[in-house]
PDB file of C-alpha atoms and ligand atoms in Angstrom:
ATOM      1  CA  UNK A  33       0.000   0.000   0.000  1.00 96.00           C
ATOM      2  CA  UNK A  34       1.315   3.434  -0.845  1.00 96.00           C
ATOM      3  CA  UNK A  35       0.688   6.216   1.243  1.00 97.00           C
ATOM      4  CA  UNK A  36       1.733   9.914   0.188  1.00 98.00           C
ATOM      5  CA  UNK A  37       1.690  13.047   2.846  1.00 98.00           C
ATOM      6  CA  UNK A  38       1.185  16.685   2.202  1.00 98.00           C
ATOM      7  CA  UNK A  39       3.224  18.751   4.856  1.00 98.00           C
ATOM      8  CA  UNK A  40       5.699  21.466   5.234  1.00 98.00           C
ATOM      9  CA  UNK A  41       7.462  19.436   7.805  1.00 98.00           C
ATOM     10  CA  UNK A  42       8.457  16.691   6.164  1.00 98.00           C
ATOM     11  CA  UNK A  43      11.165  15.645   9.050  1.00 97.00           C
ATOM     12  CA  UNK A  44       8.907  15.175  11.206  1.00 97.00           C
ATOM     13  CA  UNK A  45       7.964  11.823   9.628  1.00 96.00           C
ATOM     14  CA  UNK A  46      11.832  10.598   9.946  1.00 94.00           C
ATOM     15  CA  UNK A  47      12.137   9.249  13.075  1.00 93.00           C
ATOM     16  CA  UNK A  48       8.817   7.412  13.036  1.00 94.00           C
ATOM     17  CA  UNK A  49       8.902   5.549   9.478  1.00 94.00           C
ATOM     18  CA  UNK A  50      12.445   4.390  10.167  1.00 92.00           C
ATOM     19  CA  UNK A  51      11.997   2.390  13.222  1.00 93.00           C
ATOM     20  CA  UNK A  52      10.179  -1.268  13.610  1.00 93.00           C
ATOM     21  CA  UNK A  53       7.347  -2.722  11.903  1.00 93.00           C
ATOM     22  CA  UNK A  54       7.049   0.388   9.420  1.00 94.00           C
ATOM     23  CA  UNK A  55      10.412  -0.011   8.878  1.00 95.00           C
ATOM     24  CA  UNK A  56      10.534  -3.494   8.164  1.00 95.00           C
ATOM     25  CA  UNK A  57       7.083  -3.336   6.234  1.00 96.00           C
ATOM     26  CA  UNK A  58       8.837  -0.466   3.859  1.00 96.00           C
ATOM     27  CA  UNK A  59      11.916  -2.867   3.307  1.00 96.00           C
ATOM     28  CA  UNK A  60       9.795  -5.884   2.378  1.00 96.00           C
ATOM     29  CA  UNK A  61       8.179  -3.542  -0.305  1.00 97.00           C
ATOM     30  CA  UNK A  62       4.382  -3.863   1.780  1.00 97.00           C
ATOM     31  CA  UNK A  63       4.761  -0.237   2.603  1.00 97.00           C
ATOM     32  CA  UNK A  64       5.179   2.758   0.182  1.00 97.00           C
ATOM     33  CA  UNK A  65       5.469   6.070   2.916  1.00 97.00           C
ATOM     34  CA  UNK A  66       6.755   9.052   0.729  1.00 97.00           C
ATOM     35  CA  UNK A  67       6.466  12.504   2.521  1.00 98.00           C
ATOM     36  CA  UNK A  68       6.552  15.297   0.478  1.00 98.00           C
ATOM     37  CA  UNK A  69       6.866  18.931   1.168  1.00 98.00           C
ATOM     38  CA  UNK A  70       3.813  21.163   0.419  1.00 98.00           C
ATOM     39  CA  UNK A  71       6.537  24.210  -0.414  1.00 98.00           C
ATOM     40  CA  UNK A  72       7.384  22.305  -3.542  1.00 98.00           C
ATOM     41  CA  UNK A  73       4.199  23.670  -5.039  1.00 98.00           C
ATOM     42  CA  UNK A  74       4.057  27.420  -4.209  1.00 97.00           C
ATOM     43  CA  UNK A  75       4.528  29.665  -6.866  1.00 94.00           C
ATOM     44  CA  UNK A  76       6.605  32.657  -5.198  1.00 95.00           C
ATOM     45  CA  UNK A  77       9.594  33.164  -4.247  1.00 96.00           C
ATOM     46  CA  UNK A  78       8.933  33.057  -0.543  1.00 96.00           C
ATOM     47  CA  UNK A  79       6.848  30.041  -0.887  1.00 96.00           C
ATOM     48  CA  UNK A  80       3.811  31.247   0.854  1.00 97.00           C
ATOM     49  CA  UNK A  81       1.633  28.568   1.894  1.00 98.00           C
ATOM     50  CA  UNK A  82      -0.337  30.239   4.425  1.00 98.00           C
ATOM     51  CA  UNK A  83      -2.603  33.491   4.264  1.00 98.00           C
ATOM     52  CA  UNK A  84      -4.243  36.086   6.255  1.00 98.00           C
ATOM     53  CA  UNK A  85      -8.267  34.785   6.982  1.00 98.00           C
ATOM     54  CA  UNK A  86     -10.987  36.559   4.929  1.00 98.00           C
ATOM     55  CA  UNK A  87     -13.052  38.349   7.234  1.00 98.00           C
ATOM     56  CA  UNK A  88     -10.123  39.220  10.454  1.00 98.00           C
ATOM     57  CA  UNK A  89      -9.088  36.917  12.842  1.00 96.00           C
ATOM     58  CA  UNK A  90      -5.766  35.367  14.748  1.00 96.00           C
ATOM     59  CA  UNK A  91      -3.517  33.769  12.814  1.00 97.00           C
ATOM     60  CA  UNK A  92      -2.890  32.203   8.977  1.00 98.00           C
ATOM     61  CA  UNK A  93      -4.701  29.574   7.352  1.00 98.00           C
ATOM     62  CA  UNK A  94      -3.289  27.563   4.812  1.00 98.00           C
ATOM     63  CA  UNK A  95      -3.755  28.112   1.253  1.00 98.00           C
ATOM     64  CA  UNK A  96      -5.746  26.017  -1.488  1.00 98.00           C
ATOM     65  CA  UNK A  97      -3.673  26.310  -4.052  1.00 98.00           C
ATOM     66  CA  UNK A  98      -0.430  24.497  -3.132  1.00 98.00           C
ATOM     67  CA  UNK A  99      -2.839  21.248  -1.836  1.00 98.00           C
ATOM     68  CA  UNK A 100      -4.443  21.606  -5.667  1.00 98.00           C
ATOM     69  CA  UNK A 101      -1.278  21.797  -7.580  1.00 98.00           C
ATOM     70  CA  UNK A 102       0.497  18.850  -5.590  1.00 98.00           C
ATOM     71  CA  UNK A 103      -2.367  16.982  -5.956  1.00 97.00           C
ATOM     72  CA  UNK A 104      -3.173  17.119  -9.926  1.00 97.00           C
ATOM     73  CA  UNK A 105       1.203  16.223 -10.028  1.00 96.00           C
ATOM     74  CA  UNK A 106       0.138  13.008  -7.410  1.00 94.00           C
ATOM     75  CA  UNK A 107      -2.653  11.694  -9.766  1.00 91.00           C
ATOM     76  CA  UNK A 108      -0.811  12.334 -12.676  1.00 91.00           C
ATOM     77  CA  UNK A 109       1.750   9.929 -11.271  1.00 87.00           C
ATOM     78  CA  UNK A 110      -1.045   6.963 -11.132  1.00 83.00           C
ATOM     79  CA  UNK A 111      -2.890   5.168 -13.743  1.00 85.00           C
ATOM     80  CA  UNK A 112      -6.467   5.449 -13.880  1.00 81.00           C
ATOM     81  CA  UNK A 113      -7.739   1.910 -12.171  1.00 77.00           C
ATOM     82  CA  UNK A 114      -5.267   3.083  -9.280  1.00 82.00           C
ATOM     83  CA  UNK A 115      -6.661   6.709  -9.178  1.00 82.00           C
ATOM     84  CA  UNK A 116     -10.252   5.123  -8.808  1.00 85.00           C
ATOM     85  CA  UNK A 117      -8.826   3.572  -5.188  1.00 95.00           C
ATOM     86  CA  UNK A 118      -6.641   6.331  -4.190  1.00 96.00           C
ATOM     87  CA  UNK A 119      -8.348   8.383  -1.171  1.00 97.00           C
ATOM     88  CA  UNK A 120      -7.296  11.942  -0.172  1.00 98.00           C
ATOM     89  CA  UNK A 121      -7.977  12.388   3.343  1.00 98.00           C
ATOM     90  CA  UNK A 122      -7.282  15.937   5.287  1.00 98.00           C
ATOM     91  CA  UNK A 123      -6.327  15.772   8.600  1.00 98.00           C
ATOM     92  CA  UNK A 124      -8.461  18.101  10.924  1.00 98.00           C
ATOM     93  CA  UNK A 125     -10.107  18.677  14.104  1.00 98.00           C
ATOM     94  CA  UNK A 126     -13.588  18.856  13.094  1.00 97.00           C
ATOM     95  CA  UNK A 127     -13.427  15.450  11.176  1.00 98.00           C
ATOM     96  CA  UNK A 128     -14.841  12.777  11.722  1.00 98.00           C
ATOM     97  CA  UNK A 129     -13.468  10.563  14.591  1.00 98.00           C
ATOM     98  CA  UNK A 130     -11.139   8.081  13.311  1.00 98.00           C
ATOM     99  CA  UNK A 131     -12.066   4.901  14.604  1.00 98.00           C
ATOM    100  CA  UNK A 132     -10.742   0.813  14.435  1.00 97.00           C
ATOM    101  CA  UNK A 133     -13.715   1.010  11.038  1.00 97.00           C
ATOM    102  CA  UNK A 134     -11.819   3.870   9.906  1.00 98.00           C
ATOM    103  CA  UNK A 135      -8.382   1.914   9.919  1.00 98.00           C
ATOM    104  CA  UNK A 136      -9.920  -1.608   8.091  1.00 97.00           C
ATOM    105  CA  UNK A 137     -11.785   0.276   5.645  1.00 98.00           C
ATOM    106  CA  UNK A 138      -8.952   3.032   4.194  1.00 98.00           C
ATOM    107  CA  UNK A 139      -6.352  -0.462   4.213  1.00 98.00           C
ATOM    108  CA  UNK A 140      -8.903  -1.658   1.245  1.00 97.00           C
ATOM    109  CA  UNK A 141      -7.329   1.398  -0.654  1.00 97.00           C
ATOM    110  CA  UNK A 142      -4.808   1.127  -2.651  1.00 96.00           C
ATOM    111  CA  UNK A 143      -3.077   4.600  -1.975  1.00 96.00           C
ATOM    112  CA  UNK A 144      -3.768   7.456   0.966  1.00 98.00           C
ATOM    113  CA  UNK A 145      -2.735  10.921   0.417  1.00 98.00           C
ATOM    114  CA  UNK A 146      -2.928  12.546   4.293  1.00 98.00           C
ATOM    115  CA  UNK A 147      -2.962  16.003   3.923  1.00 98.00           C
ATOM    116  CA  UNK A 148      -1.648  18.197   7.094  1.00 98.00           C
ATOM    117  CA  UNK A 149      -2.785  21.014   8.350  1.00 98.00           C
ATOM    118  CA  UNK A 150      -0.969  24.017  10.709  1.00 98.00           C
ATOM    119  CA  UNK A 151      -1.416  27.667  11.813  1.00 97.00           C
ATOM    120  CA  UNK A 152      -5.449  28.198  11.924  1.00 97.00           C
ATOM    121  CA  UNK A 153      -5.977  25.250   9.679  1.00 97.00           C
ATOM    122  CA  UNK A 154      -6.606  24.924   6.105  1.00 98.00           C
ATOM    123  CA  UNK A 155      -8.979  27.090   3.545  1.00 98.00           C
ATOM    124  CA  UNK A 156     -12.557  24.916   2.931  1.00 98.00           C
ATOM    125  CA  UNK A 157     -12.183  24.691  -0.016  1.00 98.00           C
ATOM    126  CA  UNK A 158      -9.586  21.810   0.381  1.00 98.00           C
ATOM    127  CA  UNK A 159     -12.353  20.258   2.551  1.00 98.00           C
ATOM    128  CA  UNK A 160     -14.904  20.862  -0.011  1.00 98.00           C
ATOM    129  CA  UNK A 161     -13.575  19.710  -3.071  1.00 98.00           C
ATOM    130  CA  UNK A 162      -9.929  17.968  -2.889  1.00 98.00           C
ATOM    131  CA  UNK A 163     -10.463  15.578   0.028  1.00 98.00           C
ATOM    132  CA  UNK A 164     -12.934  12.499  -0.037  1.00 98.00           C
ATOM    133  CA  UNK A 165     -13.128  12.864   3.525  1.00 98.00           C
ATOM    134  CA  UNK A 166     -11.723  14.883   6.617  1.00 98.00           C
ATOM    135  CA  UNK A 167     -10.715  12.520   9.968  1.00 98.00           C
ATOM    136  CA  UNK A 168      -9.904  13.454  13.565  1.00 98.00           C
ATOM    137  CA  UNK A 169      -7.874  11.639  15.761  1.00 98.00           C
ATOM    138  CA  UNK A 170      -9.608  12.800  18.384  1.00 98.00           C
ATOM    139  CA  UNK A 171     -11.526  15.739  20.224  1.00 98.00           C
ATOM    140  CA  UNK A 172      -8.783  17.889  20.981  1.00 98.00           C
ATOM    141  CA  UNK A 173      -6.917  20.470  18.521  1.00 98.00           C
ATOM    142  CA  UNK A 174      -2.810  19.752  17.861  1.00 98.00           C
ATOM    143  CA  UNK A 175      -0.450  22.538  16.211  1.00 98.00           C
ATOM    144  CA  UNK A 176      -0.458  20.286  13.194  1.00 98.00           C
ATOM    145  CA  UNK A 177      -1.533  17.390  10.931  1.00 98.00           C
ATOM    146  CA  UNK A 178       1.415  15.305  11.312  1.00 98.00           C
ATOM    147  CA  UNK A 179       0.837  13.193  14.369  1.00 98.00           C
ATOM    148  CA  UNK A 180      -2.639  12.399  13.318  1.00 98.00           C
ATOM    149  CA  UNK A 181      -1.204  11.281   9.836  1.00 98.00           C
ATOM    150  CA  UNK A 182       1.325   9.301  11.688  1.00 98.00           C
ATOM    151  CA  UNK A 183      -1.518   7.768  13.849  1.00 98.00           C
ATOM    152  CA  UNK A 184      -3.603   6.993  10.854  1.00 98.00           C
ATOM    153  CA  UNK A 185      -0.734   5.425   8.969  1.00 98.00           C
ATOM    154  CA  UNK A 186       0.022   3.370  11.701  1.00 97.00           C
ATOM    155  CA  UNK A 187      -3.322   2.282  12.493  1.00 98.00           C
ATOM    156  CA  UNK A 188      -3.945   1.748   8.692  1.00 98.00           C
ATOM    157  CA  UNK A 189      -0.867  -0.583   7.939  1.00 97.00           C
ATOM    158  CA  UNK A 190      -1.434  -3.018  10.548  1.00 96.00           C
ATOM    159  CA  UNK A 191      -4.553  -4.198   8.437  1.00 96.00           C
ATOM    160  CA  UNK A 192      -2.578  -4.388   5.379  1.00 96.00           C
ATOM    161  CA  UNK A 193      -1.814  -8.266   4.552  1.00 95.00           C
ATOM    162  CA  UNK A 194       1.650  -9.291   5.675  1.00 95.00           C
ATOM    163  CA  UNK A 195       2.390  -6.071   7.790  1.00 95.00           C
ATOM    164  CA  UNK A 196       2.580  -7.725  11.220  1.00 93.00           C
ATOM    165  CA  UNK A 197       3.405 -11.084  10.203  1.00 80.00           C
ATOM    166  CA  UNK A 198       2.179 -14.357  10.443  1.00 70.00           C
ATOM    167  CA  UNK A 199       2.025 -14.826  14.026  1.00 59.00           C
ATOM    168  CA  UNK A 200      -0.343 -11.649  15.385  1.00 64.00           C
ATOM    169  CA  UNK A 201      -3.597 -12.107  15.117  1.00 71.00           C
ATOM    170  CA  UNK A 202      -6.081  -9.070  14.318  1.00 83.00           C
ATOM    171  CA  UNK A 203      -9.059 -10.708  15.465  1.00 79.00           C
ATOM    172  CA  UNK A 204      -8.262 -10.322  18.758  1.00 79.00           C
ATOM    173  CA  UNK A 205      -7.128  -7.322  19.634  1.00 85.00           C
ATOM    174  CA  UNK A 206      -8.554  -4.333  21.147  1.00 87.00           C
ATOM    175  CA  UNK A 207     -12.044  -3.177  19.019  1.00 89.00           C
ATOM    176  CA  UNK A 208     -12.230  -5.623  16.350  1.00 85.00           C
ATOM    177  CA  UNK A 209     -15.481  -5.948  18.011  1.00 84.00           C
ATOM    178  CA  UNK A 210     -17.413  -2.826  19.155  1.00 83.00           C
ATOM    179  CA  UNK A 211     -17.072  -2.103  22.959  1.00 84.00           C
ATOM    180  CA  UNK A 212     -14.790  -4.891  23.104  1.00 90.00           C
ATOM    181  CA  UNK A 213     -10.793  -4.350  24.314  1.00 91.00           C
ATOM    182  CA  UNK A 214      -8.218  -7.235  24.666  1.00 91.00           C
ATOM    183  CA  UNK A 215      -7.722  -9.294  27.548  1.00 95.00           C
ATOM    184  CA  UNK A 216      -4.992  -8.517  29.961  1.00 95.00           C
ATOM    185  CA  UNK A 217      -1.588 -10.579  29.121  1.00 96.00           C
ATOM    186  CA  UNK A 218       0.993 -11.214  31.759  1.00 98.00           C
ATOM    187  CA  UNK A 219       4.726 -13.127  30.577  1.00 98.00           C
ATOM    188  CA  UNK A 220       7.498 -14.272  33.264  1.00 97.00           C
ATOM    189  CA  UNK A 221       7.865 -13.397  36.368  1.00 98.00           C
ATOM    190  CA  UNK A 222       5.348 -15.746  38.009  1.00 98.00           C
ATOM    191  CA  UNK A 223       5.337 -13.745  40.529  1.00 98.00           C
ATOM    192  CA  UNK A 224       7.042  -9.809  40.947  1.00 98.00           C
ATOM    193  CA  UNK A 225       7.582  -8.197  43.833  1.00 98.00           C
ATOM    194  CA  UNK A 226       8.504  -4.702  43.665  1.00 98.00           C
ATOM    195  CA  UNK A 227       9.539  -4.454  47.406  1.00 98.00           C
ATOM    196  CA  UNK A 228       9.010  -6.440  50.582  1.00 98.00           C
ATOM    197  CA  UNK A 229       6.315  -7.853  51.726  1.00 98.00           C
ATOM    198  CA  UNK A 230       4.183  -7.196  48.289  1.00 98.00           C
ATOM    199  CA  UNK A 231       3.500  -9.492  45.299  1.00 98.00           C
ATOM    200  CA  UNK A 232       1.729  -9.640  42.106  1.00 98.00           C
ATOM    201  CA  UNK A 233       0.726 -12.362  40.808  1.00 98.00           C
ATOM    202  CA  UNK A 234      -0.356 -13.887  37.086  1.00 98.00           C
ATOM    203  CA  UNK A 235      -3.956 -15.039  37.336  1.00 98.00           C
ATOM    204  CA  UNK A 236      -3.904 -18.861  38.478  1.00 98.00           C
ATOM    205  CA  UNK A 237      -6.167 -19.448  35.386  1.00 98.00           C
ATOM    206  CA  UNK A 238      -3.537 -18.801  33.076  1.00 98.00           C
ATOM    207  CA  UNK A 239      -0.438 -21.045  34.622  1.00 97.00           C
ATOM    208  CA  UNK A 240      -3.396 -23.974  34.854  1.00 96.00           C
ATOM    209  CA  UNK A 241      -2.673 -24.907  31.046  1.00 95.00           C
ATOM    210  CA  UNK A 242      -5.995 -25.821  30.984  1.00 97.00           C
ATOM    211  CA  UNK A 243      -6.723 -24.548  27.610  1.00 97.00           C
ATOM    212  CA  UNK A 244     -10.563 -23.962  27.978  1.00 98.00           C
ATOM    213  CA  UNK A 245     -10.631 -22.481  31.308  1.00 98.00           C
ATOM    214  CA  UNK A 246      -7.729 -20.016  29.686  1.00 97.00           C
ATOM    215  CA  UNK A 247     -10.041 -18.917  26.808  1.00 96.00           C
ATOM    216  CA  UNK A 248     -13.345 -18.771  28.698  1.00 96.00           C
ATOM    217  CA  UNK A 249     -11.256 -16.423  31.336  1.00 97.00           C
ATOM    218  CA  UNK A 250      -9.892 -14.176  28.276  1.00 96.00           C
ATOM    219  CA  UNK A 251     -13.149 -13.991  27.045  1.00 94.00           C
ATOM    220  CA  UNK A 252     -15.554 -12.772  30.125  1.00 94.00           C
ATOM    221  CA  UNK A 253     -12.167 -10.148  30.712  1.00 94.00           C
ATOM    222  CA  UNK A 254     -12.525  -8.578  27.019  1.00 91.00           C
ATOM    223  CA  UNK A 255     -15.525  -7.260  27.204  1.00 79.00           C
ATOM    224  CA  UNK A 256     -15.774  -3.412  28.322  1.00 65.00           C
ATOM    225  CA  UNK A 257     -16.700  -2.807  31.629  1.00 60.00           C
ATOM    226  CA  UNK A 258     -19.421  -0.290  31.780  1.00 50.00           C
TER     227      UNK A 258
HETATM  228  N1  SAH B1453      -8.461  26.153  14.127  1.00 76.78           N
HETATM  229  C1  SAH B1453      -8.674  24.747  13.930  1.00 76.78           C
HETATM  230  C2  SAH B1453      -7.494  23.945  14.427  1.00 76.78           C
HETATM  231  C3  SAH B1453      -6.251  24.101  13.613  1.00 76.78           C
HETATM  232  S1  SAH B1453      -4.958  23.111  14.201  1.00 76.78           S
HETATM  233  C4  SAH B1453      -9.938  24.304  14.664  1.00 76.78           C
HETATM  234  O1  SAH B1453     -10.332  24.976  15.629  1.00 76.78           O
HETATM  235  O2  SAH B1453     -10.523  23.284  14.283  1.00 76.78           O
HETATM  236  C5  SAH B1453      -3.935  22.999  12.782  1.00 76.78           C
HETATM  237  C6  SAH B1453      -4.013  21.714  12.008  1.00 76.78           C
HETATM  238  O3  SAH B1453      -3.699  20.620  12.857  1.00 76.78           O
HETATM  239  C7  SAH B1453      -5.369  21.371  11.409  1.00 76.78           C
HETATM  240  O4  SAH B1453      -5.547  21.992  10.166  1.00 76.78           O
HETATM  241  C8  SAH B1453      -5.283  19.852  11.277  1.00 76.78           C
HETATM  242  O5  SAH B1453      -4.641  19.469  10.076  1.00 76.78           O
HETATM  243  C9  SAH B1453      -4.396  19.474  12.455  1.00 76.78           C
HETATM  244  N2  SAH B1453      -5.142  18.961  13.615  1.00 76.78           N
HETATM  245  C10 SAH B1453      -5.266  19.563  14.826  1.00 76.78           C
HETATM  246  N3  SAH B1453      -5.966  18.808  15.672  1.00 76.78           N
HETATM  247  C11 SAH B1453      -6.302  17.686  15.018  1.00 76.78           C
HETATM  248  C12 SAH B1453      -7.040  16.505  15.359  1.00 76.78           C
HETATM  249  N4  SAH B1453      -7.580  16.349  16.559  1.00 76.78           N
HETATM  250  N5  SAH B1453      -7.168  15.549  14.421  1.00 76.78           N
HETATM  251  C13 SAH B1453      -6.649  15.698  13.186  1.00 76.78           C
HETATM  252  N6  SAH B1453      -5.946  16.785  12.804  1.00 76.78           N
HETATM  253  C14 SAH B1453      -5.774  17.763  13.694  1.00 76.78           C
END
């Protein structure tokens, strides 16, 4: 799966791509992350991608036009069949909530392009007619788009086929069902105690080896509480 950001930090993205399972994912050729700086497509000499706000108000807001231009030079890039399952998604506060959903349905794409907002946020008119959809990661506003395009990235590629390997298992884990979270895991020590005279313990159930008393414990502790 390809994915292709829109930001004027590109750095940012450096220390996150290169390091573990996006790392490996990229060097098995699973993962396509190219970052691209929004500059690259201003016009003037300053490279002006932010503006005053029509009508007053703090701040800058970021311009239309260099989203537009690096946009039409993306698509030009693809073929048609792959432009019809490329999705354009703008990173921003008043999206939608990006949810577990969210993360299976964008990995049936065959391309993201995360666009990032900063300053004020971005003109509507990127909202309105270059992105298929706008997400939030979450009801709170950030100086920028890049952490939530890092979270969605994330959260995308670990539905894409081959990503985590053979041995993790999706179905499992934390809201693959609604309202339902993992179970709690333990590994060795048996038993750690962090000073004298106190000790915790793995659940019994677990060092039993009984295998059905295991899953039947694993499954009353997934659900949600409340
Ligand atoms: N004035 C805007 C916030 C701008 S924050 C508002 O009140 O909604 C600058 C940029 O950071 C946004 O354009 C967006 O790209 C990004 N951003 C901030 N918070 C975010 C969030 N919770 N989810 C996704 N993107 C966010």
């Amino acid at each position: 799966m390809r994915f292709d950001v829109l930001t004027i930090f590109p750095p940012m993205f450096d220390g996150y791509f290169t390091e573990s399972i996006i790392k490996r994912a990229r060097e098995r050729g699973l993962l396509d992350v190219r970052v691209h700086d929004l500059r690259g497509w201003t016009t003037d000499k300053h490279h002006k991608v932010d503006d005053k706000p029509y009508g007053g108000g703090p701040g800058m807001v970021m311009k239309v036009e260099p989203f537009d231009r690096a946009l039409k030079e993306l698509k030009a890039q693809s073929s048609k069949l792959e432009a019809s399952r490329t999705r354009v998604v703008l990173m921003s506060a008043k999206g939608k909530r990006f949810t577990h959903k969210d993360a299976v349905r964008l990995s049936k794409y065959k391309r993201l392009v995360l666009l990032c907002g900063r300053y004020e946020g971005v003109d509507e008119r990127v909202a309105a007619n270059l992105a298929d959809e706008e997400l939030s990661i979450g009801d709170y506003v950030l100086t920028g788009g890049e952490l939530p395009a890092m979270v969605v990235i994330d959260a995308v590629s670990r539905h894409v086929p081959g990503v985590l390997g053979k041995k993790a298992s999706l179905a499992e884990e934390s809201h693959s069902e609604e309202g339902v979270t993992e179970y709690p895991q333990y590994t060795r020590p048996e038993v750690y105690a962090p000073k004298k005279g106190v000790s915790w313990k793995v659940p019994k159930v677990l060092l039993s080896g009984a295998h059905d008393a295991v899953a039947a414990w694993r499954e009353k502790k997934r659900r949600k509480k409340g």
